[in-house]
Amino acid sequence: MFGAGKRNSRRRGAALAVGGLLFAGAVACGGGSEGDGGQDDKKPSSKGKASASGPKALTEAQLTAASFTDGETVGKYTASEFTLGAPHGDDYTADPAVCQPLVSLAADVTDYDLKTEVSRQVDVPDEMLGLVVAVQLRSYGGGDAARVMKDLGKAGKECADGFTEVRAIAKGKYLKVEPVEAPELGAGADEARAYHFTILDVKGKLKLHEYLTVVRSGSATLSFRGEITDTKDIGGVPGEVTDAQWEKFRAAVGPK
């Protein structure tokens, strides 16, 4: 869509500005070491790489072909490219570290064999502070896509009572992590997990809501993070978004 880049920049900029106000200075939950913010502290301890076996990793060209294009419409939503870099990147870490898969799967803050990643934003163009879904397609080597899902499941259980999201200059307190029903996408989808996050605002009064859905197909994962800069509970990642992205992924990648 012509002009989507400018619209996306304004939309993302507004969300980041308000999101910073909501998270800046939030109280950290107890039980974990905060560290000094250096790269060594940010990266969780490695438990060893998976073996070289596993499904063949997809290429960047394959992931790009399988992802939404800039300006593509899905019902009332429109896809666009992130103009400020990929969301939830290496500035996002978790305390305790076991909760990391719920926050960011960026290469610099995990030890997975991430080969390539493609990120898109899906929203309603005229809603400046409305629902935003970050859609990220990732390809892994060495069977690490399955390890991501295993660690995600572990994080969902061990972080159920909350954890701290640590950013470069702010912290956010997750009060609760709850599993929700994951989409059933049919043949080709090996496994899927979905979660509802309840997050406390900076003043300790407002409860915000986010949803995360992750689907694995072979060596790839499809991640959908839905959030809104409001106290409204969006009820989950919109099904039309997950369904449309899945259909496009399967059409581009083909049978395993």
mmCIF file with all atom_site columns, C-alpha atoms in Angstrom, residues 11-229:
data_model
loop_
_atom_site.group_PDB
_atom_site.id
_atom_site.type_symbol
_atom_site.label_atom_id
_atom_site.label_alt_id
_atom_site.label_comp_id
_atom_site.label_asym_id
_atom_site.label_entity_id
_atom_site.label_seq_id
_atom_site.pdbx_PDB_ins_code
_atom_site.Cartn_x
_atom_site.Cartn_y
_atom_site.Cartn_z
_atom_site.occupancy
_atom_site.B_iso_or_equiv
_atom_site.pdbx_formal_charge
_atom_site.auth_seq_id
_atom_site.auth_comp_id
_atom_site.auth_asym_id
_atom_site.auth_atom_id
_atom_site.pdbx_PDB_model_num
ATOM 1   C CA . ARG A 1 11  ? 1.775   4.326   14.321 1.00 0.00 ? 11  ARG A CA 1
ATOM 2   C CA . ARG A 1 12  ? 4.762   2.502   15.805 1.00 0.00 ? 12  ARG A CA 1
ATOM 3   C CA . GLY A 1 13  ? 6.233   5.710   17.201 1.00 0.00 ? 13  GLY A CA 1
ATOM 4   C CA . ALA A 1 14  ? 3.024   6.553   19.050 1.00 0.00 ? 14  ALA A CA 1
ATOM 5   C CA . ALA A 1 15  ? 2.754   3.046   20.487 1.00 0.00 ? 15  ALA A CA 1
ATOM 6   C CA . LEU A 1 16  ? 6.343   3.085   21.650 1.00 0.00 ? 16  LEU A CA 1
ATOM 7   C CA . ALA A 1 17  ? 5.974   6.469   23.289 1.00 0.00 ? 17  ALA A CA 1
ATOM 8   C CA . VAL A 1 18  ? 2.900   5.450   25.268 1.00 0.00 ? 18  VAL A CA 1
ATOM 9   C CA . GLY A 1 19  ? 4.303   1.986   25.964 1.00 0.00 ? 19  GLY A CA 1
ATOM 10  C CA . GLY A 1 20  ? 7.407   3.582   27.439 1.00 0.00 ? 20  GLY A CA 1
ATOM 11  C CA . LEU A 1 21  ? 5.301   5.615   29.825 1.00 0.00 ? 21  LEU A CA 1
ATOM 12  C CA . LEU A 1 22  ? 3.413   2.510   30.894 1.00 0.00 ? 22  LEU A CA 1
ATOM 13  C CA . PHE A 1 23  ? 6.524   0.435   31.544 1.00 0.00 ? 23  PHE A CA 1
ATOM 14  C CA . ALA A 1 24  ? 9.172   2.936   32.607 1.00 0.00 ? 24  ALA A CA 1
ATOM 15  C CA . GLY A 1 25  ? 10.145  2.436   36.215 1.00 0.00 ? 25  GLY A CA 1
ATOM 16  C CA . ALA A 1 26  ? 7.799   -0.489  36.808 1.00 0.00 ? 26  ALA A CA 1
ATOM 17  C CA . VAL A 1 27  ? 8.558   -2.476  39.964 1.00 0.00 ? 27  VAL A CA 1
ATOM 18  C CA . ALA A 1 28  ? 10.623  -5.593  39.326 1.00 0.00 ? 28  ALA A CA 1
ATOM 19  C CA . CYS A 1 29  ? 9.262   -8.864  40.706 1.00 0.00 ? 29  CYS A CA 1
ATOM 20  C CA . GLY A 1 30  ? 11.444  -10.583 43.308 1.00 0.00 ? 30  GLY A CA 1
ATOM 21  C CA . GLY A 1 31  ? 13.496  -13.714 43.110 1.00 0.00 ? 31  GLY A CA 1
ATOM 22  C CA . GLY A 1 32  ? 15.904  -12.893 40.270 1.00 0.00 ? 32  GLY A CA 1
ATOM 23  C CA . SER A 1 33  ? 19.194  -11.106 39.748 1.00 0.00 ? 33  SER A CA 1
ATOM 24  C CA . GLU A 1 34  ? 18.896  -7.916  37.757 1.00 0.00 ? 34  GLU A CA 1
ATOM 25  C CA . GLY A 1 35  ? 22.475  -7.901  36.457 1.00 0.00 ? 35  GLY A CA 1
ATOM 26  C CA . ASP A 1 36  ? 24.142  -4.838  35.016 1.00 0.00 ? 36  ASP A CA 1
ATOM 27  C CA . GLY A 1 37  ? 22.471  -4.969  31.608 1.00 0.00 ? 37  GLY A CA 1
ATOM 28  C CA . GLY A 1 38  ? 25.619  -6.152  29.760 1.00 0.00 ? 38  GLY A CA 1
ATOM 29  C CA . GLN A 1 39  ? 25.461  -8.703  26.990 1.00 0.00 ? 39  GLN A CA 1
ATOM 30  C CA . ASP A 1 40  ? 26.851  -11.483 29.188 1.00 0.00 ? 40  ASP A CA 1
ATOM 31  C CA . ASP A 1 41  ? 24.070  -10.925 31.734 1.00 0.00 ? 41  ASP A CA 1
ATOM 32  C CA . LYS A 1 42  ? 21.388  -10.728 29.079 1.00 0.00 ? 42  LYS A CA 1
ATOM 33  C CA . LYS A 1 43  ? 22.086  -14.033 27.418 1.00 0.00 ? 43  LYS A CA 1
ATOM 34  C CA . PRO A 1 44  ? 20.725  -17.062 29.297 1.00 0.00 ? 44  PRO A CA 1
ATOM 35  C CA . SER A 1 45  ? 23.052  -19.898 30.185 1.00 0.00 ? 45  SER A CA 1
ATOM 36  C CA . SER A 1 46  ? 23.423  -22.340 27.346 1.00 0.00 ? 46  SER A CA 1
ATOM 37  C CA . LYS A 1 47  ? 22.270  -25.895 27.926 1.00 0.00 ? 47  LYS A CA 1
ATOM 38  C CA . GLY A 1 48  ? 24.047  -27.097 24.823 1.00 0.00 ? 48  GLY A CA 1
ATOM 39  C CA . LYS A 1 49  ? 23.050  -26.954 21.201 1.00 0.00 ? 49  LYS A CA 1
ATOM 40  C CA . ALA A 1 50  ? 20.759  -29.518 19.687 1.00 0.00 ? 50  ALA A CA 1
ATOM 41  C CA . SER A 1 51  ? 22.352  -32.027 17.356 1.00 0.00 ? 51  SER A CA 1
ATOM 42  C CA . ALA A 1 52  ? 22.792  -31.244 13.676 1.00 0.00 ? 52  ALA A CA 1
ATOM 43  C CA . SER A 1 53  ? 19.838  -33.518 12.906 1.00 0.00 ? 53  SER A CA 1
ATOM 44  C CA . GLY A 1 54  ? 16.370  -32.150 12.296 1.00 0.00 ? 54  GLY A CA 1
ATOM 45  C CA . PRO A 1 55  ? 14.338  -30.586 9.474  1.00 0.00 ? 55  PRO A CA 1
ATOM 46  C CA . LYS A 1 56  ? 16.239  -28.489 6.950  1.00 0.00 ? 56  LYS A CA 1
ATOM 47  C CA . ALA A 1 57  ? 16.221  -24.786 7.768  1.00 0.00 ? 57  ALA A CA 1
ATOM 48  C CA . LEU A 1 58  ? 14.265  -22.476 5.471  1.00 0.00 ? 58  LEU A CA 1
ATOM 49  C CA . THR A 1 59  ? 16.078  -19.685 3.665  1.00 0.00 ? 59  THR A CA 1
ATOM 50  C CA . GLU A 1 60  ? 15.430  -15.973 4.028  1.00 0.00 ? 60  GLU A CA 1
ATOM 51  C CA . ALA A 1 61  ? 13.920  -15.964 0.541  1.00 0.00 ? 61  ALA A CA 1
ATOM 52  C CA . GLN A 1 62  ? 11.504  -18.729 1.526  1.00 0.00 ? 62  GLN A CA 1
ATOM 53  C CA . LEU A 1 63  ? 10.448  -16.942 4.720  1.00 0.00 ? 63  LEU A CA 1
ATOM 54  C CA . THR A 1 64  ? 10.000  -13.659 2.876  1.00 0.00 ? 64  THR A CA 1
ATOM 55  C CA . ALA A 1 65  ? 7.806   -15.324 0.273  1.00 0.00 ? 65  ALA A CA 1
ATOM 56  C CA . ALA A 1 66  ? 5.792   -16.956 3.059  1.00 0.00 ? 66  ALA A CA 1
ATOM 57  C CA . SER A 1 67  ? 5.213   -13.746 5.036  1.00 0.00 ? 67  SER A CA 1
ATOM 58  C CA . PHE A 1 68  ? 2.702   -10.929 4.663  1.00 0.00 ? 68  PHE A CA 1
ATOM 59  C CA . THR A 1 69  ? 3.732   -8.214  2.212  1.00 0.00 ? 69  THR A CA 1
ATOM 60  C CA . ASP A 1 70  ? 3.717   -4.484  2.911  1.00 0.00 ? 70  ASP A CA 1
ATOM 61  C CA . GLY A 1 71  ? 0.159   -3.243  2.397  1.00 0.00 ? 71  GLY A CA 1
ATOM 62  C CA . GLU A 1 72  ? -1.452  -6.692  2.274  1.00 0.00 ? 72  GLU A CA 1
ATOM 63  C CA . THR A 1 73  ? -4.929  -6.673  3.834  1.00 0.00 ? 73  THR A CA 1
ATOM 64  C CA . VAL A 1 74  ? -6.413  -9.333  6.085  1.00 0.00 ? 74  VAL A CA 1
ATOM 65  C CA . GLY A 1 75  ? -10.033 -8.431  6.785  1.00 0.00 ? 75  GLY A CA 1
ATOM 66  C CA . LYS A 1 76  ? -9.940  -5.031  8.494  1.00 0.00 ? 76  LYS A CA 1
ATOM 67  C CA . TYR A 1 77  ? -6.206  -5.365  9.206  1.00 0.00 ? 77  TYR A CA 1
ATOM 68  C CA . THR A 1 78  ? -3.269  -4.251  7.066  1.00 0.00 ? 78  THR A CA 1
ATOM 69  C CA . ALA A 1 79  ? 0.265   -5.623  7.136  1.00 0.00 ? 79  ALA A CA 1
ATOM 70  C CA . SER A 1 80  ? 3.375   -3.453  6.980  1.00 0.00 ? 80  SER A CA 1
ATOM 71  C CA . GLU A 1 81  ? 7.106   -3.666  7.575  1.00 0.00 ? 81  GLU A CA 1
ATOM 72  C CA . PHE A 1 82  ? 8.562   -2.461  10.853 1.00 0.00 ? 82  PHE A CA 1
ATOM 73  C CA . THR A 1 83  ? 10.411  0.788   10.234 1.00 0.00 ? 83  THR A CA 1
ATOM 74  C CA . LEU A 1 84  ? 12.118  0.826   13.643 1.00 0.00 ? 84  LEU A CA 1
ATOM 75  C CA . GLY A 1 85  ? 13.586  -2.662  13.558 1.00 0.00 ? 85  GLY A CA 1
ATOM 76  C CA . ALA A 1 86  ? 12.192  -6.014  14.623 1.00 0.00 ? 86  ALA A CA 1
ATOM 77  C CA . PRO A 1 87  ? 9.988   -5.944  17.742 1.00 0.00 ? 87  PRO A CA 1
ATOM 78  C CA . HIS A 1 88  ? 11.049  -7.552  20.992 1.00 0.00 ? 88  HIS A CA 1
ATOM 79  C CA . GLY A 1 89  ? 14.674  -7.759  19.929 1.00 0.00 ? 89  GLY A CA 1
ATOM 80  C CA . ASP A 1 90  ? 17.891  -8.040  21.926 1.00 0.00 ? 90  ASP A CA 1
ATOM 81  C CA . ASP A 1 91  ? 16.912  -5.162  24.229 1.00 0.00 ? 91  ASP A CA 1
ATOM 82  C CA . TYR A 1 92  ? 14.260  -7.410  25.774 1.00 0.00 ? 92  TYR A CA 1
ATOM 83  C CA . THR A 1 93  ? 15.310  -9.963  28.368 1.00 0.00 ? 93  THR A CA 1
ATOM 84  C CA . ALA A 1 94  ? 13.580  -11.796 31.206 1.00 0.00 ? 94  ALA A CA 1
ATOM 85  C CA . ASP A 1 95  ? 14.288  -12.162 34.915 1.00 0.00 ? 95  ASP A CA 1
ATOM 86  C CA . PRO A 1 96  ? 14.415  -15.045 35.693 1.00 0.00 ? 96  PRO A CA 1
ATOM 87  C CA . ALA A 1 97  ? 16.055  -16.225 32.460 1.00 0.00 ? 97  ALA A CA 1
ATOM 88  C CA . VAL A 1 98  ? 13.775  -19.264 32.133 1.00 0.00 ? 98  VAL A CA 1
ATOM 89  C CA . CYS A 1 99  ? 11.022  -16.836 31.083 1.00 0.00 ? 99  CYS A CA 1
ATOM 90  C CA . GLN A 1 100 ? 13.039  -15.553 28.085 1.00 0.00 ? 100 GLN A CA 1
ATOM 91  C CA . PRO A 1 101 ? 11.009  -17.364 25.362 1.00 0.00 ? 101 PRO A CA 1
ATOM 92  C CA . LEU A 1 102 ? 7.933   -15.407 26.492 1.00 0.00 ? 102 LEU A CA 1
ATOM 93  C CA . VAL A 1 103 ? 9.731   -12.090 25.939 1.00 0.00 ? 103 VAL A CA 1
ATOM 94  C CA . SER A 1 104 ? 12.146  -12.305 23.007 1.00 0.00 ? 104 SER A CA 1
ATOM 95  C CA . LEU A 1 105 ? 13.690  -14.972 20.799 1.00 0.00 ? 105 LEU A CA 1
ATOM 96  C CA . ALA A 1 106 ? 16.280  -12.663 19.234 1.00 0.00 ? 106 ALA A CA 1
ATOM 97  C CA . ALA A 1 107 ? 19.598  -14.328 18.424 1.00 0.00 ? 107 ALA A CA 1
ATOM 98  C CA . ASP A 1 108 ? 21.646  -12.165 20.806 1.00 0.00 ? 108 ASP A CA 1
ATOM 99  C CA . VAL A 1 109 ? 19.597  -13.120 23.876 1.00 0.00 ? 109 VAL A CA 1
ATOM 100 C CA . THR A 1 110 ? 19.110  -16.838 23.205 1.00 0.00 ? 110 THR A CA 1
ATOM 101 C CA . ASP A 1 111 ? 21.332  -19.751 22.261 1.00 0.00 ? 111 ASP A CA 1
ATOM 102 C CA . TYR A 1 112 ? 19.121  -21.255 19.552 1.00 0.00 ? 112 TYR A CA 1
ATOM 103 C CA . ASP A 1 113 ? 20.505  -21.832 16.064 1.00 0.00 ? 113 ASP A CA 1
ATOM 104 C CA . LEU A 1 114 ? 18.409  -19.067 14.493 1.00 0.00 ? 114 LEU A CA 1
ATOM 105 C CA . LYS A 1 115 ? 19.140  -18.951 10.770 1.00 0.00 ? 115 LYS A CA 1
ATOM 106 C CA . THR A 1 116 ? 16.859  -16.161 9.601  1.00 0.00 ? 116 THR A CA 1
ATOM 107 C CA . GLU A 1 117 ? 13.856  -14.094 10.682 1.00 0.00 ? 117 GLU A CA 1
ATOM 108 C CA . VAL A 1 118 ? 11.218  -11.994 8.919  1.00 0.00 ? 118 VAL A CA 1
ATOM 109 C CA . SER A 1 119 ? 9.021   -9.572  10.887 1.00 0.00 ? 119 SER A CA 1
ATOM 110 C CA . ARG A 1 120 ? 5.763   -7.855  9.958  1.00 0.00 ? 120 ARG A CA 1
ATOM 111 C CA . GLN A 1 121 ? 3.263   -5.624  11.764 1.00 0.00 ? 121 GLN A CA 1
ATOM 112 C CA . VAL A 1 122 ? -0.493  -6.058  11.381 1.00 0.00 ? 122 VAL A CA 1
ATOM 113 C CA . ASP A 1 123 ? -2.944  -3.401  12.561 1.00 0.00 ? 123 ASP A CA 1
ATOM 114 C CA . VAL A 1 124 ? -5.847  -1.161  11.573 1.00 0.00 ? 124 VAL A CA 1
ATOM 115 C CA . PRO A 1 125 ? -4.219  1.880   9.893  1.00 0.00 ? 125 PRO A CA 1
ATOM 116 C CA . ASP A 1 126 ? -6.646  4.484   11.280 1.00 0.00 ? 126 ASP A CA 1
ATOM 117 C CA . GLU A 1 127 ? -6.419  3.276   14.879 1.00 0.00 ? 127 GLU A CA 1
ATOM 118 C CA . MET A 1 128 ? -3.393  5.045   16.327 1.00 0.00 ? 128 MET A CA 1
ATOM 119 C CA . LEU A 1 129 ? -3.536  3.188   19.659 1.00 0.00 ? 129 LEU A CA 1
ATOM 120 C CA . GLY A 1 130 ? -5.469  0.118   18.587 1.00 0.00 ? 130 GLY A CA 1
ATOM 121 C CA . LEU A 1 131 ? -4.503  -3.533  18.342 1.00 0.00 ? 131 LEU A CA 1
ATOM 122 C CA . VAL A 1 132 ? -1.056  -4.335  16.943 1.00 0.00 ? 132 VAL A CA 1
ATOM 123 C CA . VAL A 1 133 ? 0.046   -7.859  16.062 1.00 0.00 ? 133 VAL A CA 1
ATOM 124 C CA . ALA A 1 134 ? 3.761   -8.505  15.577 1.00 0.00 ? 134 ALA A CA 1
ATOM 125 C CA . VAL A 1 135 ? 4.086   -11.434 13.162 1.00 0.00 ? 135 VAL A CA 1
ATOM 126 C CA . GLN A 1 136 ? 7.522   -13.058 13.080 1.00 0.00 ? 136 GLN A CA 1
ATOM 127 C CA . LEU A 1 137 ? 8.572   -16.029 10.975 1.00 0.00 ? 137 LEU A CA 1
ATOM 128 C CA . ARG A 1 138 ? 11.809  -17.720 12.065 1.00 0.00 ? 138 ARG A CA 1
ATOM 129 C CA . SER A 1 139 ? 13.878  -20.569 10.674 1.00 0.00 ? 139 SER A CA 1
ATOM 130 C CA . TYR A 1 140 ? 16.150  -22.733 12.839 1.00 0.00 ? 140 TYR A CA 1
ATOM 131 C CA . GLY A 1 141 ? 18.878  -25.282 12.266 1.00 0.00 ? 141 GLY A CA 1
ATOM 132 C CA . GLY A 1 142 ? 19.784  -28.367 14.265 1.00 0.00 ? 142 GLY A CA 1
ATOM 133 C CA . GLY A 1 143 ? 16.229  -29.139 15.330 1.00 0.00 ? 143 GLY A CA 1
ATOM 134 C CA . ASP A 1 144 ? 16.123  -25.984 17.452 1.00 0.00 ? 144 ASP A CA 1
ATOM 135 C CA . ALA A 1 145 ? 12.593  -25.021 16.400 1.00 0.00 ? 145 ALA A CA 1
ATOM 136 C CA . ALA A 1 146 ? 11.358  -27.942 18.499 1.00 0.00 ? 146 ALA A CA 1
ATOM 137 C CA . ARG A 1 147 ? 13.618  -26.843 21.357 1.00 0.00 ? 147 ARG A CA 1
ATOM 138 C CA . VAL A 1 148 ? 12.080  -23.365 21.217 1.00 0.00 ? 148 VAL A CA 1
ATOM 139 C CA . MET A 1 149 ? 8.623   -24.871 21.700 1.00 0.00 ? 149 MET A CA 1
ATOM 140 C CA . LYS A 1 150 ? 9.820   -27.079 24.549 1.00 0.00 ? 150 LYS A CA 1
ATOM 141 C CA . ASP A 1 151 ? 11.386  -24.113 26.329 1.00 0.00 ? 151 ASP A CA 1
ATOM 142 C CA . LEU A 1 152 ? 8.283   -22.029 25.670 1.00 0.00 ? 152 LEU A CA 1
ATOM 143 C CA . GLY A 1 153 ? 6.179   -24.660 27.399 1.00 0.00 ? 153 GLY A CA 1
ATOM 144 C CA . LYS A 1 154 ? 8.566   -24.742 30.348 1.00 0.00 ? 154 LYS A CA 1
ATOM 145 C CA . ALA A 1 155 ? 8.483   -20.947 30.608 1.00 0.00 ? 155 ALA A CA 1
ATOM 146 C CA . GLY A 1 156 ? 4.695   -20.948 30.552 1.00 0.00 ? 156 GLY A CA 1
ATOM 147 C CA . LYS A 1 157 ? 4.648   -23.215 33.614 1.00 0.00 ? 157 LYS A CA 1
ATOM 148 C CA . GLU A 1 158 ? 7.548   -21.820 35.640 1.00 0.00 ? 158 GLU A CA 1
ATOM 149 C CA . CYS A 1 159 ? 6.625   -18.165 34.996 1.00 0.00 ? 159 CYS A CA 1
ATOM 150 C CA . ALA A 1 160 ? 2.894   -18.529 35.610 1.00 0.00 ? 160 ALA A CA 1
ATOM 151 C CA . ASP A 1 161 ? 3.021   -16.347 38.730 1.00 0.00 ? 161 ASP A CA 1
ATOM 152 C CA . GLY A 1 162 ? 4.858   -13.527 36.978 1.00 0.00 ? 162 GLY A CA 1
ATOM 153 C CA . PHE A 1 163 ? 8.313   -12.304 36.053 1.00 0.00 ? 163 PHE A CA 1
ATOM 154 C CA . THR A 1 164 ? 10.136  -9.134  35.039 1.00 0.00 ? 164 THR A CA 1
ATOM 155 C CA . GLU A 1 165 ? 10.688  -7.977  31.470 1.00 0.00 ? 165 GLU A CA 1
ATOM 156 C CA . VAL A 1 166 ? 13.950  -6.029  31.389 1.00 0.00 ? 166 VAL A CA 1
ATOM 157 C CA . ARG A 1 167 ? 14.492  -3.475  28.645 1.00 0.00 ? 167 ARG A CA 1
ATOM 158 C CA . ALA A 1 168 ? 17.432  -1.196  27.972 1.00 0.00 ? 168 ALA A CA 1
ATOM 159 C CA . ILE A 1 169 ? 16.036  1.631   30.136 1.00 0.00 ? 169 ILE A CA 1
ATOM 160 C CA . ALA A 1 170 ? 12.885  0.238   31.721 1.00 0.00 ? 170 ALA A CA 1
ATOM 161 C CA . LYS A 1 171 ? 11.304  -2.770  33.396 1.00 0.00 ? 171 LYS A CA 1
ATOM 162 C CA . GLY A 1 172 ? 7.837   -4.235  33.131 1.00 0.00 ? 172 GLY A CA 1
ATOM 163 C CA . LYS A 1 173 ? 6.143   -6.492  35.653 1.00 0.00 ? 173 LYS A CA 1
ATOM 164 C CA . TYR A 1 174 ? 4.208   -9.446  34.291 1.00 0.00 ? 174 TYR A CA 1
ATOM 165 C CA . LEU A 1 175 ? 1.664   -10.407 36.932 1.00 0.00 ? 175 LEU A CA 1
ATOM 166 C CA . LYS A 1 176 ? 0.437   -13.606 35.380 1.00 0.00 ? 176 LYS A CA 1
ATOM 167 C CA . VAL A 1 177 ? 1.061   -15.973 32.459 1.00 0.00 ? 177 VAL A CA 1
ATOM 168 C CA . GLU A 1 178 ? -1.918  -18.110 31.497 1.00 0.00 ? 178 GLU A CA 1
ATOM 169 C CA . PRO A 1 179 ? -2.136  -20.744 28.747 1.00 0.00 ? 179 PRO A CA 1
ATOM 170 C CA . VAL A 1 180 ? -5.016  -20.212 26.333 1.00 0.00 ? 180 VAL A CA 1
ATOM 171 C CA . GLU A 1 181 ? -6.376  -22.287 23.484 1.00 0.00 ? 181 GLU A CA 1
ATOM 172 C CA . ALA A 1 182 ? -3.969  -22.409 20.556 1.00 0.00 ? 182 ALA A CA 1
ATOM 173 C CA . PRO A 1 183 ? -5.287  -22.366 16.983 1.00 0.00 ? 183 PRO A CA 1
ATOM 174 C CA . GLU A 1 184 ? -5.827  -25.653 15.187 1.00 0.00 ? 184 GLU A CA 1
ATOM 175 C CA . LEU A 1 185 ? -4.279  -25.066 11.781 1.00 0.00 ? 185 LEU A CA 1
ATOM 176 C CA . GLY A 1 186 ? -4.351  -28.569 10.339 1.00 0.00 ? 186 GLY A CA 1
ATOM 177 C CA . ALA A 1 187 ? -1.768  -30.539 8.365  1.00 0.00 ? 187 ALA A CA 1
ATOM 178 C CA . GLY A 1 188 ? 1.749   -29.163 8.548  1.00 0.00 ? 188 GLY A CA 1
ATOM 179 C CA . ALA A 1 189 ? 1.411   -27.587 11.974 1.00 0.00 ? 189 ALA A CA 1
ATOM 180 C CA . ASP A 1 190 ? 3.487   -29.759 14.282 1.00 0.00 ? 190 ASP A CA 1
ATOM 181 C CA . GLU A 1 191 ? 2.635   -27.972 17.526 1.00 0.00 ? 191 GLU A CA 1
ATOM 182 C CA . ALA A 1 192 ? 1.267   -24.692 18.836 1.00 0.00 ? 192 ALA A CA 1
ATOM 183 C CA . ARG A 1 193 ? 1.183   -22.807 22.141 1.00 0.00 ? 193 ARG A CA 1
ATOM 184 C CA . ALA A 1 194 ? -0.684  -19.685 23.172 1.00 0.00 ? 194 ALA A CA 1
ATOM 185 C CA . TYR A 1 195 ? -0.557  -17.479 26.274 1.00 0.00 ? 195 TYR A CA 1
ATOM 186 C CA . HIS A 1 196 ? -2.312  -14.531 27.881 1.00 0.00 ? 196 HIS A CA 1
ATOM 187 C CA . PHE A 1 197 ? -0.119  -12.063 29.778 1.00 0.00 ? 197 PHE A CA 1
ATOM 188 C CA . THR A 1 198 ? -1.409  -9.698  32.457 1.00 0.00 ? 198 THR A CA 1
ATOM 189 C CA . ILE A 1 199 ? 1.019   -6.790  32.887 1.00 0.00 ? 199 ILE A CA 1
ATOM 190 C CA . LEU A 1 200 ? 1.073   -4.072  35.527 1.00 0.00 ? 200 LEU A CA 1
ATOM 191 C CA . ASP A 1 201 ? 1.403   -0.436  34.481 1.00 0.00 ? 201 ASP A CA 1
ATOM 192 C CA . VAL A 1 202 ? 3.942   1.998   35.935 1.00 0.00 ? 202 VAL A CA 1
ATOM 193 C CA . LYS A 1 203 ? 1.645   3.277   38.691 1.00 0.00 ? 203 LYS A CA 1
ATOM 194 C CA . GLY A 1 204 ? 0.792   -0.212  39.855 1.00 0.00 ? 204 GLY A CA 1
ATOM 195 C CA . LYS A 1 205 ? -2.921  0.297   39.247 1.00 0.00 ? 205 LYS A CA 1
ATOM 196 C CA . LEU A 1 206 ? -3.775  -0.598  35.651 1.00 0.00 ? 206 LEU A CA 1
ATOM 197 C CA . LYS A 1 207 ? -3.643  -4.110  34.262 1.00 0.00 ? 207 LYS A CA 1
ATOM 198 C CA . LEU A 1 208 ? -2.717  -4.406  30.600 1.00 0.00 ? 208 LEU A CA 1
ATOM 199 C CA . HIS A 1 209 ? -3.154  -7.447  28.391 1.00 0.00 ? 209 HIS A CA 1
ATOM 200 C CA . GLU A 1 210 ? -1.010  -9.125  25.743 1.00 0.00 ? 210 GLU A CA 1
ATOM 201 C CA . TYR A 1 211 ? -1.361  -12.410 23.875 1.00 0.00 ? 211 TYR A CA 1
ATOM 202 C CA . LEU A 1 212 ? 1.301   -14.633 22.332 1.00 0.00 ? 212 LEU A CA 1
ATOM 203 C CA . THR A 1 213 ? 0.736   -17.501 19.907 1.00 0.00 ? 213 THR A CA 1
ATOM 204 C CA . VAL A 1 214 ? 3.601   -19.586 18.506 1.00 0.00 ? 214 VAL A CA 1
ATOM 205 C CA . VAL A 1 215 ? 3.190   -22.324 15.884 1.00 0.00 ? 215 VAL A CA 1
ATOM 206 C CA . ARG A 1 216 ? 5.912   -24.711 14.719 1.00 0.00 ? 216 ARG A CA 1
ATOM 207 C CA . SER A 1 217 ? 6.103   -26.327 11.307 1.00 0.00 ? 217 SER A CA 1
ATOM 208 C CA . GLY A 1 218 ? 9.259   -28.351 10.776 1.00 0.00 ? 218 GLY A CA 1
ATOM 209 C CA . SER A 1 219 ? 12.272  -26.067 11.194 1.00 0.00 ? 219 SER A CA 1
ATOM 210 C CA . ALA A 1 220 ? 10.182  -22.877 11.306 1.00 0.00 ? 220 ALA A CA 1
ATOM 211 C CA . THR A 1 221 ? 8.108   -21.062 13.901 1.00 0.00 ? 221 THR A CA 1
ATOM 212 C CA . LEU A 1 222 ? 5.361   -18.516 13.309 1.00 0.00 ? 222 LEU A CA 1
ATOM 213 C CA . SER A 1 223 ? 4.986   -16.105 16.214 1.00 0.00 ? 223 SER A CA 1
ATOM 214 C CA . PHE A 1 224 ? 2.061   -13.723 16.783 1.00 0.00 ? 224 PHE A CA 1
ATOM 215 C CA . ARG A 1 225 ? 2.171   -11.175 19.630 1.00 0.00 ? 225 ARG A CA 1
ATOM 216 C CA . GLY A 1 226 ? -0.985  -9.089  20.021 1.00 0.00 ? 226 GLY A CA 1
ATOM 217 C CA . GLU A 1 227 ? -1.050  -6.009  22.231 1.00 0.00 ? 227 GLU A CA 1
ATOM 218 C CA . ILE A 1 228 ? -3.009  -2.818  22.748 1.00 0.00 ? 228 ILE A CA 1
ATOM 219 C CA . THR A 1 229 ? -2.039  0.359   24.592 1.00 0.00 ? 229 THR A CA 1
#
